[in-house]
Every structure is written in C-alpha cells, then in structure tokens.
Short mmCIF file of C-alpha atoms in Angstrom, two decimals:
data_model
loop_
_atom_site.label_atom_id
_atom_site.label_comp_id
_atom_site.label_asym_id
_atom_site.label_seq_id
_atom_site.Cartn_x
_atom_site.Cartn_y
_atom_site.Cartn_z
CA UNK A 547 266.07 142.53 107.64
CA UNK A 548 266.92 139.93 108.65
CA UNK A 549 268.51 140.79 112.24
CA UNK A 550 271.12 138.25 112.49
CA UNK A 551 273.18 140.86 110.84
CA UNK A 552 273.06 142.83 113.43
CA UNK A 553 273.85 140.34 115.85
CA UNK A 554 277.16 141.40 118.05
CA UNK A 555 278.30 141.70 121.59
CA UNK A 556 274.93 142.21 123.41
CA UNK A 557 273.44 139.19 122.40
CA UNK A 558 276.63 137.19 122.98
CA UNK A 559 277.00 139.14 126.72
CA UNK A 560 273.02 137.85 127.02
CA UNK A 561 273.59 134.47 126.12
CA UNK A 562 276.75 134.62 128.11
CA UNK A 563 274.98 135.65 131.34
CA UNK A 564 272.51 132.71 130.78
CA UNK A 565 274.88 130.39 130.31
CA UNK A 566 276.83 131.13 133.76
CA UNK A 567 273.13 130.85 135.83
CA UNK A 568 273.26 127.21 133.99
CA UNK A 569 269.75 127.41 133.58
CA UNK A 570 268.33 127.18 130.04
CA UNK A 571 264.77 126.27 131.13
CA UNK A 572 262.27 129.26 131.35
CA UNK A 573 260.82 127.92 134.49
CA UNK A 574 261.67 126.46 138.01
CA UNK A 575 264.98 125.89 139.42
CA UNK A 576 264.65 129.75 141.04
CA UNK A 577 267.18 129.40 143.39
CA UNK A 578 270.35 128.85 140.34
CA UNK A 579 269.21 131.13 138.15
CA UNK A 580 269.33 133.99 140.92
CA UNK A 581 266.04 134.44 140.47
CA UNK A 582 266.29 135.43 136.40
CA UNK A 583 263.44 134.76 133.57
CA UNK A 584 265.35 135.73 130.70
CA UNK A 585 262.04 134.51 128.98
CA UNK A 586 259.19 136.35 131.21
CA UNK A 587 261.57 139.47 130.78
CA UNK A 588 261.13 139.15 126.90
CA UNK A 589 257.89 138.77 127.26
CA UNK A 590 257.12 141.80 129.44
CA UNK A 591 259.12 143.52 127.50
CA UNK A 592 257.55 142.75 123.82
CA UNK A 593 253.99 143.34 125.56
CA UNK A 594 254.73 146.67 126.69
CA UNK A 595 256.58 147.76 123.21
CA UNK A 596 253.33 146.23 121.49
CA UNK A 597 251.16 148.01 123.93
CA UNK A 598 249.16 144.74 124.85
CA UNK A 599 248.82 142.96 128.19
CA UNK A 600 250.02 139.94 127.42
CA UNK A 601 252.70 137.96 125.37
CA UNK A 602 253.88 134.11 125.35
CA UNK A 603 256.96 133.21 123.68
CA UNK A 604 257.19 130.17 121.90
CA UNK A 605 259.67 128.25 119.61
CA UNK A 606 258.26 129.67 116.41
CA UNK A 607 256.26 131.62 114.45
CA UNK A 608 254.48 128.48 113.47
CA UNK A 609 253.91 127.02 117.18
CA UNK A 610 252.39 130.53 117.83
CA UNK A 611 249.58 130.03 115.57
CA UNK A 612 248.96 126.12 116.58
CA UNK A 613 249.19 127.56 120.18
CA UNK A 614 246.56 130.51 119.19
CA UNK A 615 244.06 128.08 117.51
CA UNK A 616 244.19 126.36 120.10
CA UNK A 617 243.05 128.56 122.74
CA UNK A 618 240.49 130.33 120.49
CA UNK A 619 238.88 126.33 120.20
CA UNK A 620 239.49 126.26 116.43
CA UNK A 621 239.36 122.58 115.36
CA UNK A 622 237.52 119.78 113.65
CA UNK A 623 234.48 121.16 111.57
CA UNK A 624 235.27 124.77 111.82
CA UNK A 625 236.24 127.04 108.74
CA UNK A 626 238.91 129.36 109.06
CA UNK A 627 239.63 131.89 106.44
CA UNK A 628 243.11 133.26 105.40
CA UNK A 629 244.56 134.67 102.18
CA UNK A 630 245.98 133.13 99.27
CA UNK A 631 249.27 134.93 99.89
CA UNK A 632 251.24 133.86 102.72
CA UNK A 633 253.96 131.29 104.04
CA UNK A 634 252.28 127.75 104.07
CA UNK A 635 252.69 127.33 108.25
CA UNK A 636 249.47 129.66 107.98
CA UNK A 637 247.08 126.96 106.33
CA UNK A 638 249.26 124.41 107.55
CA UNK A 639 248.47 125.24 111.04
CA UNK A 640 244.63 125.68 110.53
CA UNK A 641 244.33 122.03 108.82
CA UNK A 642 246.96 120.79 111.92
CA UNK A 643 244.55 121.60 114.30
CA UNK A 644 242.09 120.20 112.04
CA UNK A 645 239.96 123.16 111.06
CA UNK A 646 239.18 123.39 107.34
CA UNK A 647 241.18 126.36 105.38
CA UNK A 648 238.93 129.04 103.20
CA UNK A 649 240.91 130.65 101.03
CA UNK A 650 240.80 134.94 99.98
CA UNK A 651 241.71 136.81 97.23
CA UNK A 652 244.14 139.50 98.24
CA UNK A 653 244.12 142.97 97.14
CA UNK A 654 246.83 145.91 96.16
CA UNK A 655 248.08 146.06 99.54
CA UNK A 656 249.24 142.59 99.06
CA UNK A 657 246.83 141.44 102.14
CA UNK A 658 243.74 139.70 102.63
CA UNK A 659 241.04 141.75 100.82
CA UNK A 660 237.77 142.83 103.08
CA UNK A 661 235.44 142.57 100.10
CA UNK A 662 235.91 138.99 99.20
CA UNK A 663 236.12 138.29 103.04
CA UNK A 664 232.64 139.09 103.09
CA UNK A 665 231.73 136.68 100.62
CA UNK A 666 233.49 133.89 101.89
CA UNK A 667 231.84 133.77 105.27
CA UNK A 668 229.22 130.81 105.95
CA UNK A 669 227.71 129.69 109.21
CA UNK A 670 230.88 127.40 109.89
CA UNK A 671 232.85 130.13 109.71
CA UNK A 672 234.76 130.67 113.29
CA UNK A 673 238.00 132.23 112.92
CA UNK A 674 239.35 134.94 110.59
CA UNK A 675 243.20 135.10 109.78
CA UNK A 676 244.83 138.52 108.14
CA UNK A 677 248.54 137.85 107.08
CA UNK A 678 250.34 141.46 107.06
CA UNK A 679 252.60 140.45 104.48
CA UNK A 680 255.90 141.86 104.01
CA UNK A 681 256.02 143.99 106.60
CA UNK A 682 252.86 146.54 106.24
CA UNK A 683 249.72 146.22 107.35
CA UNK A 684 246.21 144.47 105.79
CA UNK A 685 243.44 146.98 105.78
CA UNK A 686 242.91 145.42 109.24
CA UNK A 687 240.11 148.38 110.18
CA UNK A 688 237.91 146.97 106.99
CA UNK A 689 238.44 143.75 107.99
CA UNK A 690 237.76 143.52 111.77
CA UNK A 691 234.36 146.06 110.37
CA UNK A 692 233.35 143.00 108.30
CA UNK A 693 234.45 140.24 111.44
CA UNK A 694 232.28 142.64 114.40
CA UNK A 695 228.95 142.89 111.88
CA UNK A 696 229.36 138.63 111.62
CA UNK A 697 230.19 138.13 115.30
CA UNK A 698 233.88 136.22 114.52
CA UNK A 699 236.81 136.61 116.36
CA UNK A 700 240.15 137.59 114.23
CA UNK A 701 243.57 136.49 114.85
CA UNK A 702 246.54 138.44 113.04
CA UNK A 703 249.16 136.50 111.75
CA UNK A 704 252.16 139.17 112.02
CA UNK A 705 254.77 137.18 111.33
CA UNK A 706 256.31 139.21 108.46
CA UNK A 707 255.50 142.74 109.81
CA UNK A 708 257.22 142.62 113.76
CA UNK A 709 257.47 146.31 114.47
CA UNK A 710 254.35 147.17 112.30
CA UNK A 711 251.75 149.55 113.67
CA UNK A 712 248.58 150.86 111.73
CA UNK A 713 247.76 154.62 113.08
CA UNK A 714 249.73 154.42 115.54
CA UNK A 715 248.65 150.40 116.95
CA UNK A 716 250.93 147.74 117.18
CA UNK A 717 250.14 145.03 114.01
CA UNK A 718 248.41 142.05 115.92
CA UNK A 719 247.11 144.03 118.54
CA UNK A 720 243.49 144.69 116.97
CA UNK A 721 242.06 141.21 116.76
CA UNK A 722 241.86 138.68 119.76
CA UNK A 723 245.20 137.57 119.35
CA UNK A 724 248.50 138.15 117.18
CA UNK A 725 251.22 135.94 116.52
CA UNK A 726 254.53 136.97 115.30
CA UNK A 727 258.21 135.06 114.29
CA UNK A 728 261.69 135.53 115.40
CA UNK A 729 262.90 132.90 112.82
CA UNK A 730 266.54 133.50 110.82
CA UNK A 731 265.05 135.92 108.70
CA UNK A 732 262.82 138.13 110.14
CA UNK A 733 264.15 141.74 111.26
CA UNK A 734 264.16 140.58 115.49
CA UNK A 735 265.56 137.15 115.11
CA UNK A 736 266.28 134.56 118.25
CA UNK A 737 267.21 132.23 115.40
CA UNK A 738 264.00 130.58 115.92
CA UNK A 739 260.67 131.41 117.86
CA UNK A 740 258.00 132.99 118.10
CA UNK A 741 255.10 134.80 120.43
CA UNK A 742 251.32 135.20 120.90
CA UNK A 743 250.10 138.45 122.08
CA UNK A 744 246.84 139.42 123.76
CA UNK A 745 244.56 141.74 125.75
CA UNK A 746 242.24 138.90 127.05
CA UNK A 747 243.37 137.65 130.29
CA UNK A 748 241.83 133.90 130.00
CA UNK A 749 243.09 133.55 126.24
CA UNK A 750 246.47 134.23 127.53
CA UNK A 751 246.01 131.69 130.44
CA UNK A 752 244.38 128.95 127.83
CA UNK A 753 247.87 129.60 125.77
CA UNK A 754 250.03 129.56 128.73
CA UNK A 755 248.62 126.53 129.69
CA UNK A 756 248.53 124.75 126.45
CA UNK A 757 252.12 125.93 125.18
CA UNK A 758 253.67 123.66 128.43
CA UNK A 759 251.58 120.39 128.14
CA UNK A 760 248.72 122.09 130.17
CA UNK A 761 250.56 123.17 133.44
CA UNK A 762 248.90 126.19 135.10
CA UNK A 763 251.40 128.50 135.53
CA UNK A 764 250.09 130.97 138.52
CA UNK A 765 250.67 130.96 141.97
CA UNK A 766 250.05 127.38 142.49
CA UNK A 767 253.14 126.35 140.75
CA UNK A 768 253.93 124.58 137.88
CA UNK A 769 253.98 120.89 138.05
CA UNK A 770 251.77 120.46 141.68
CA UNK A 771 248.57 121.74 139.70
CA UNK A 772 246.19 119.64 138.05
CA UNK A 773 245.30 120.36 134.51
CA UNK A 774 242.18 121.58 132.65
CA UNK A 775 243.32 120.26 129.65
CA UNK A 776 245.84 118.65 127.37
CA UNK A 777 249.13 120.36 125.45
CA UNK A 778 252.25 120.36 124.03
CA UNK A 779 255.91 121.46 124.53
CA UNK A 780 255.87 125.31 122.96
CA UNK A 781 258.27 126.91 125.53
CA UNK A 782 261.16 128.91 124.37
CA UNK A 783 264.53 128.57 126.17
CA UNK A 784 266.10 131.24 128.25
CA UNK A 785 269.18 131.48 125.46
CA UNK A 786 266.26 132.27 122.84
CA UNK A 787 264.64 134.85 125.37
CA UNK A 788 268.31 136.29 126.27
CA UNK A 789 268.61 137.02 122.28
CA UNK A 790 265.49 138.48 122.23
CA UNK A 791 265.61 140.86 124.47
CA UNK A 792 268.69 142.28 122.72
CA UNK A 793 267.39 142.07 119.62
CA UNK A 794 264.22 144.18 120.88
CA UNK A 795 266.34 146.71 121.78
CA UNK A 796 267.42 147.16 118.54
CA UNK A 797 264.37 147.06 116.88
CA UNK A 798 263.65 150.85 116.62
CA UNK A 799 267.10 151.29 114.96
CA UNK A 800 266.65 148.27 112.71
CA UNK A 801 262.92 150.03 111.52
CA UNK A 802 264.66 153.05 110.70
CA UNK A 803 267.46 152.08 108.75
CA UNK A 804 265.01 150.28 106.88
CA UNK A 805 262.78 152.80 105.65
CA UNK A 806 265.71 155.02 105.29
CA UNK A 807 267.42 152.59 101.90
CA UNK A 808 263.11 151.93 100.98
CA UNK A 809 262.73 155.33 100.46
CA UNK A 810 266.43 155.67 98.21
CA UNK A 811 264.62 152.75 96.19
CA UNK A 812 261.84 153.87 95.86
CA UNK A 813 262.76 157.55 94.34
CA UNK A 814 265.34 155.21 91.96
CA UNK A 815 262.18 152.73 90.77
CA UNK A 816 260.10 156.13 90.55
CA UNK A 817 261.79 156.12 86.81
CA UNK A 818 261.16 152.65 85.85
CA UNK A 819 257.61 153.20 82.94
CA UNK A 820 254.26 151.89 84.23
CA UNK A 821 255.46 151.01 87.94
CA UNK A 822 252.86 151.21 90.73
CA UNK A 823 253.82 150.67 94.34
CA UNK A 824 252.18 147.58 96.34
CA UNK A 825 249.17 150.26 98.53
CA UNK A 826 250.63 151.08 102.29
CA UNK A 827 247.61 151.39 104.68
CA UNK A 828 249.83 153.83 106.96
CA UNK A 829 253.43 154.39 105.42
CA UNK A 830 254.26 155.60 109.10
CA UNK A 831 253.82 152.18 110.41
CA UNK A 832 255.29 149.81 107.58
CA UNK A 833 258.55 148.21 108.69
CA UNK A 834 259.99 148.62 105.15
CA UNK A 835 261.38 144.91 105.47
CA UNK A 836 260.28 144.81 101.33
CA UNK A 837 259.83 147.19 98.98
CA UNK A 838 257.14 145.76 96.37
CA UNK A 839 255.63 147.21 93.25
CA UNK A 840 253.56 146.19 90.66
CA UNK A 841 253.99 146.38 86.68
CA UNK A 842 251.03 146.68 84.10
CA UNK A 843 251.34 142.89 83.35
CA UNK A 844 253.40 139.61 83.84
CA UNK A 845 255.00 139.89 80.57
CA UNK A 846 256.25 143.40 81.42
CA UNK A 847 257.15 142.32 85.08
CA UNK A 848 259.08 139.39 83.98
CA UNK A 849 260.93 141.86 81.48
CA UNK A 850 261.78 144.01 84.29
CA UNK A 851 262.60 140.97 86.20
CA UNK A 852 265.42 139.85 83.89
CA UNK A 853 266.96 143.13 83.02
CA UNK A 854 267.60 143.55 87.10
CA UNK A 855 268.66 140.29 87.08
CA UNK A 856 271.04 140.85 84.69
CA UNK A 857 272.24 144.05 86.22
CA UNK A 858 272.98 142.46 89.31
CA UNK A 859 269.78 143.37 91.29
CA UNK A 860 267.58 140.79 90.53
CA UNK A 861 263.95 140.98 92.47
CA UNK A 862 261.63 138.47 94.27
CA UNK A 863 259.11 137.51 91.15
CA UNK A 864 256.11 136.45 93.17
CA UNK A 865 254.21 134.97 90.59
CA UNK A 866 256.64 132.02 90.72
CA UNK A 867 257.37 132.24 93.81
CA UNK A 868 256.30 128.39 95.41
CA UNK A 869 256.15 128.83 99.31
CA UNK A 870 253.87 132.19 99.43
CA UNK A 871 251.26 131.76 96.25
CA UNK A 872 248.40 129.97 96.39
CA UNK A 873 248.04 128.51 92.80
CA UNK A 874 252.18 126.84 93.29
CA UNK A 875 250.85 125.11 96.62
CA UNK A 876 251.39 121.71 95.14
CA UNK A 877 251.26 119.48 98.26
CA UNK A 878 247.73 121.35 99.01
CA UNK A 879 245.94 120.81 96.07
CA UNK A 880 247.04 117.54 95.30
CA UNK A 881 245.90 116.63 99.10
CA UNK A 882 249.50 115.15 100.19
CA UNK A 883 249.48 114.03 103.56
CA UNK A 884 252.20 112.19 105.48
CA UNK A 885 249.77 110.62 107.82
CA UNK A 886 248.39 106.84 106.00
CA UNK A 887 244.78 107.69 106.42
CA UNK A 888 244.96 110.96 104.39
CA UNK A 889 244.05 113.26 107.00
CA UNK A 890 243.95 116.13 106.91
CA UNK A 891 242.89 115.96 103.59
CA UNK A 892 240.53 113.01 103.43
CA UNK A 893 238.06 113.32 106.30
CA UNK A 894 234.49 111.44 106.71
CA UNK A 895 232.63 114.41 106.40
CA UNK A 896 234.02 114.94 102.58
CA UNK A 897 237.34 115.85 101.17
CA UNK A 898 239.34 118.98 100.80
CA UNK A 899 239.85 119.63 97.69
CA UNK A 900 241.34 122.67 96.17
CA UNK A 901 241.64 124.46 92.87
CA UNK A 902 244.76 125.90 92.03
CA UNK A 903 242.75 128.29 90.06
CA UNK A 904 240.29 129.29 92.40
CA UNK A 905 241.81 132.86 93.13
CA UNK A 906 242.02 134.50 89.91
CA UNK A 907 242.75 138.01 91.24
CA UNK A 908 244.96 136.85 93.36
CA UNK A 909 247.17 135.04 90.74
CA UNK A 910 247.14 137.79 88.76
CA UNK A 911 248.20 140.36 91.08
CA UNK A 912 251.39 138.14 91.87
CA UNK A 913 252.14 137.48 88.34
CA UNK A 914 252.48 141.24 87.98
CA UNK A 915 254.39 141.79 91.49
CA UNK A 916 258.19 142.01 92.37
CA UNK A 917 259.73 142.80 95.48
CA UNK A 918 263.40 143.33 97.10
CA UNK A 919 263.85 142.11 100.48
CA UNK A 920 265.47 144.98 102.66
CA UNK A 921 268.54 144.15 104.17
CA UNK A 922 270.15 145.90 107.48
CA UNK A 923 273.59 145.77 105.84
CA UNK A 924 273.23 147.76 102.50
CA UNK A 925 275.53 150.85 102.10
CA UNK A 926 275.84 153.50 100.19
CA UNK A 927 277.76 151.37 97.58
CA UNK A 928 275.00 148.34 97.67
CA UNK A 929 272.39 151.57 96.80
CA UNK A 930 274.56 153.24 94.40
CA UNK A 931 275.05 149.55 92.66
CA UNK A 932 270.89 149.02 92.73
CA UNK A 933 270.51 152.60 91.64
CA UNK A 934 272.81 152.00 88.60
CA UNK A 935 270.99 148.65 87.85
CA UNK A 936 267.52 150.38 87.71
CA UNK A 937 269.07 153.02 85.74
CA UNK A 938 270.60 150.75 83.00
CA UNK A 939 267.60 148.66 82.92
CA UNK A 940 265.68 151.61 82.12
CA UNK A 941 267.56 152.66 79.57
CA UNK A 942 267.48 148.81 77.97
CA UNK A 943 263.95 148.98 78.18
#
C-alpha cells in the first residue's frame, strides 16, 4: 500500500490503448472506440473478483457513498449510524445528503462495535454504516445480527480494506451495498475513484441512474430515455477504468506481499512489553495494508511513539491523529458549514450538535493505538532498519 508504487508498463500500455481509441468517455461514441468499455470491463471484472453481481465505478471513494445513500433513499430526517473512527467523507456524506450522523463507539478490532450499535438505534434510524478500517474487517456477522433483528439495511464502507474478505466473503459484500476507493493511497489505486457494489438488481439500476444525472442506461440508450429521477455527474473515465483494470490484476500479488513484511513486524513488535495487537476477525482475509497494536495506556504509547520516532520508524499515533478520530473533528462539533444558512448543521427541526467527548471508549482506545502503514516497496533492508528500531527502542525502554 499504496499501489501507485507498483504502477509500470501495464497501466501505461492501458492508458496507452485508450488514448489511441480517443475516447475517454465511458459511454457512447461505439463506433471510435471499436467497441471498448474500458470502464464496464473494470466493472465486470471487480464484481466477479468480489463475487457480487454488480459494481459501478465512480470518481471516488467519497462519490460512492453519496451515490449509495442515494439509492438506498437516505436523506432529510433519517439517522444514519457510523463509527467514531473513520475518514470524515463518511459523516460528511451522510449530512451531504442531509441525513443526520449517529455516532458509535468502536471496539478492539478498531471497527464499529455491535454492542453500542444496539443502543444507538431509535425509530429514525434507517441506515447502518460499518467502516472496515485499515484494511480488516468489522465484526460485520454481529453487526448485520443486530441490523436483521431491527429490520435496517447496512451499507459497508470498504474503502480502507479493498481486497478484504471475512470467511472467505468479499468485505462489502454482506450488507445491501459496499463502497470502496481507488484514491492515491489505497493498495488498487486509479489515482482517484471509486465503486459501489451490489447483489440487488434495482439498487444497482437506482445508482446507475443517479451516478450520470439520471440517464437509464439499458437497452433504450442513454440520452433518448426519460428519467425517473434527478442526479449528478459520478462517472469515471475510461483512462481511470484502463488503470484499474491493471491494477486489479495485481491485487492478489499486492495482498501477499503485504502480509508477508506484517507478519516480519509483527514477530519484531512481539518483544516490545505490554503490546496487544488491534483483534483480526479472520487474519486470512485482512489485507495487511496496517499493522496496529495497542499499548496499556497513552502515556506508554506515546513513549513508544517517540523512541520509534527517534529510531527512524516512527508510527501513526491515532490519538492525535485529526482526519480519522472523532473527538479532533473540529469543523463537526463546532457546526462549520460553508453554506450561509448553516445547513447542514442548523436545520428547522433543531441543531446538530456534537460533543467531542461523547465517545469515551472510543477516545481512549485511540489514545492507546499506533499503527504503520504497509508499504509495497519495503525490502529486506527497510525491515532489517524497522527491526533494529524496535530492537533499540526496547532496549531504551
């Protein structure tokens, strides 16, 4: 992670090819492109990787979940609950589409925890949102037990975990819909975009539809329809789809390598006094894009922090960290909106207003938490070098 470092002559060859059809569009103009959907073919070929029967590519990760909420209905006066550990475009898209975030306390596996899921539910509640952060899974099986016995639909936000499977089945394939990244750092990059998967037919139409300003995109043809409803532009370019597919093939390799150098670190941080790993739901199926671990308390993981710092490996300390934790969300608890009226903040039903304190166990499992982010191009020297650092902040300890 991320895949731009293995980018080389298959994606330029890709690109190339598009670039000689002179067609960057993913639809019409069948006759120049020789009849080539660089985009449909990335599609297809995501969907049958994933094992699901459908898959839209979009420009990004974040357009995947506006185009998602969208065709699940999500909007004004419905609650949507995520975790309190995430990237913002999560929340952000639930209030753009003018839903109402509900915020969960996450538990050791770094994902939304099922207990306090339970608790959070009320009668408004109409969508649930897992994050599988980091590249594992969420205890997705607990969670969709909890969504069936309340009768609400779950969409996985897979962003971090592309690749990811859970016994066996693709991340974002067990809920209604999934929606997953390609941006500059994620392990399959197009540099930006993003997809929606599902296995419901008329989901996959609604996003279809939506992601391309509401055309209907069967037989009739796109552009002599008419239009059930209203969208936006969403479409990813044939260049993006061209890059993709390469990428894709890749993917397996990528997945290996990196649970090949998690597993060196891991053995290495093995040593370090008090360390507990982040919980794996299915170590088979985690993409090893991080490797994450906990230490008995912030002061302790701040000491280890600074030693591998100073050692030349210094880790991710998430307790800081201001685009993933809930209690550094500034802009959403102080209710900043660029739009004059407030909104989505200030509404006439009541205000949002949220506590930067109002997920205790959350905060403190991120104030104990460090991570590295796995890269595709460590060597044996880059290991060696981390393996030394652990080793002399050990013996510093």
């Amino acid at each position: 992670m991320p895949g731009f470092e293995w980018l080389g002559e298959e994606e330029k060859n890709a690109v190339a090819e598009v670039m000689e059809r002179k067609v960057l569009f993913r639809y019409e103009f069948a006759n120049e492109r020789k009849g080539v959907y660089t985009v449909r073919e990335f599609e297809k070929a995501y969907a049958d990787f994933a094992g699901c029967s459908h898959a839209l590519a979009v420009t990004s990760g974040t357009t995947a979940l506006k185009v998602a909420l969208a065709s699940l209905g999500i909007g004004p006066g419905d609650e949507v609950i995520t975790q309190g550990f995430t990237f913002v475009a999560t929340w952000e898209s639930i209030l753009d589409a003018g839903a109402t975030p509900v915020f969960c306390e996450i538990d050791d596996t770094l994902c939304l925890d099922p207990e306090d899921l339970e608790a959070k539910i009320t009668d408004k509640t109409r969508l649930i949102i897992p994050v599988h952060m980091m590249g594992a899974a969420a205890r997705i099986k607990e969670i969709m037990a909890v969504a069936d016995k309340h009768g609400i639909p779950v969409m996985e936000d897979t962003a971090q975990s592309v690749g990811g499977t859970l016994d066996g089945k693709a991340l974002g394939t067990f809920g209604r819909m999934g929606t997953l990244s390609f941006d500059p750092v994620k392990t399959l990059t197009c540099g930006e975009g993003g997809m929606v998967i599902t296995n419901d037919e008329e989901l996959y139409v609604r996003a279809s539809e939506y992601h391309d300003h509401g055309h209907d995109h069967r037989p009739v043809g796109r552009g002599n329809e008419g239009r059930r409803f209203y969208g936006f532009n969403c479409r990813m370019n044939e260049m993006q789809g061209a890059v993709g597919l390469a990428q894709l093939a890749k993917l397996p390799k990528m997945l290996e390598t990196q649970k090949q150098t998690k597993a060196a670190l891991k053995e290495a941080l093995e040593r370090v006094p008090g360390l507990t790993f982040r919980h794996v739901p299915d170590e088979a199926g985690d993409t090893a894009t991080f490797i994450s671990w906990f230490m008995p308390d912030a002061e302790q993981a701040k000491k280890l922090a600074e030693l591998l710092a100073k050692h030349g490996a210094a880790p991710v300390p998430w307790g800081v960290n201001t685009w993933h934790n809930y209690a550094h969300w500034e802009h959403l608890h102080a209710g900043s909106s660029v739009i004059r009226s407030g909104w989505p903040f200030k509404r006439p039903e009541g205000d949002l207003n949220y506590d930067p304190a109002a997920l205790p166990r959350t905060t403190a499992l991120l104030d104990r938490c460090l991570s590295w982010q796995i890269m595709l191009g460590w060597d044996e020297d880059k290991l060696k070098q981390m393996t030394q650092a652990i080793n002399q902040s050990v013996s510093e300890w």
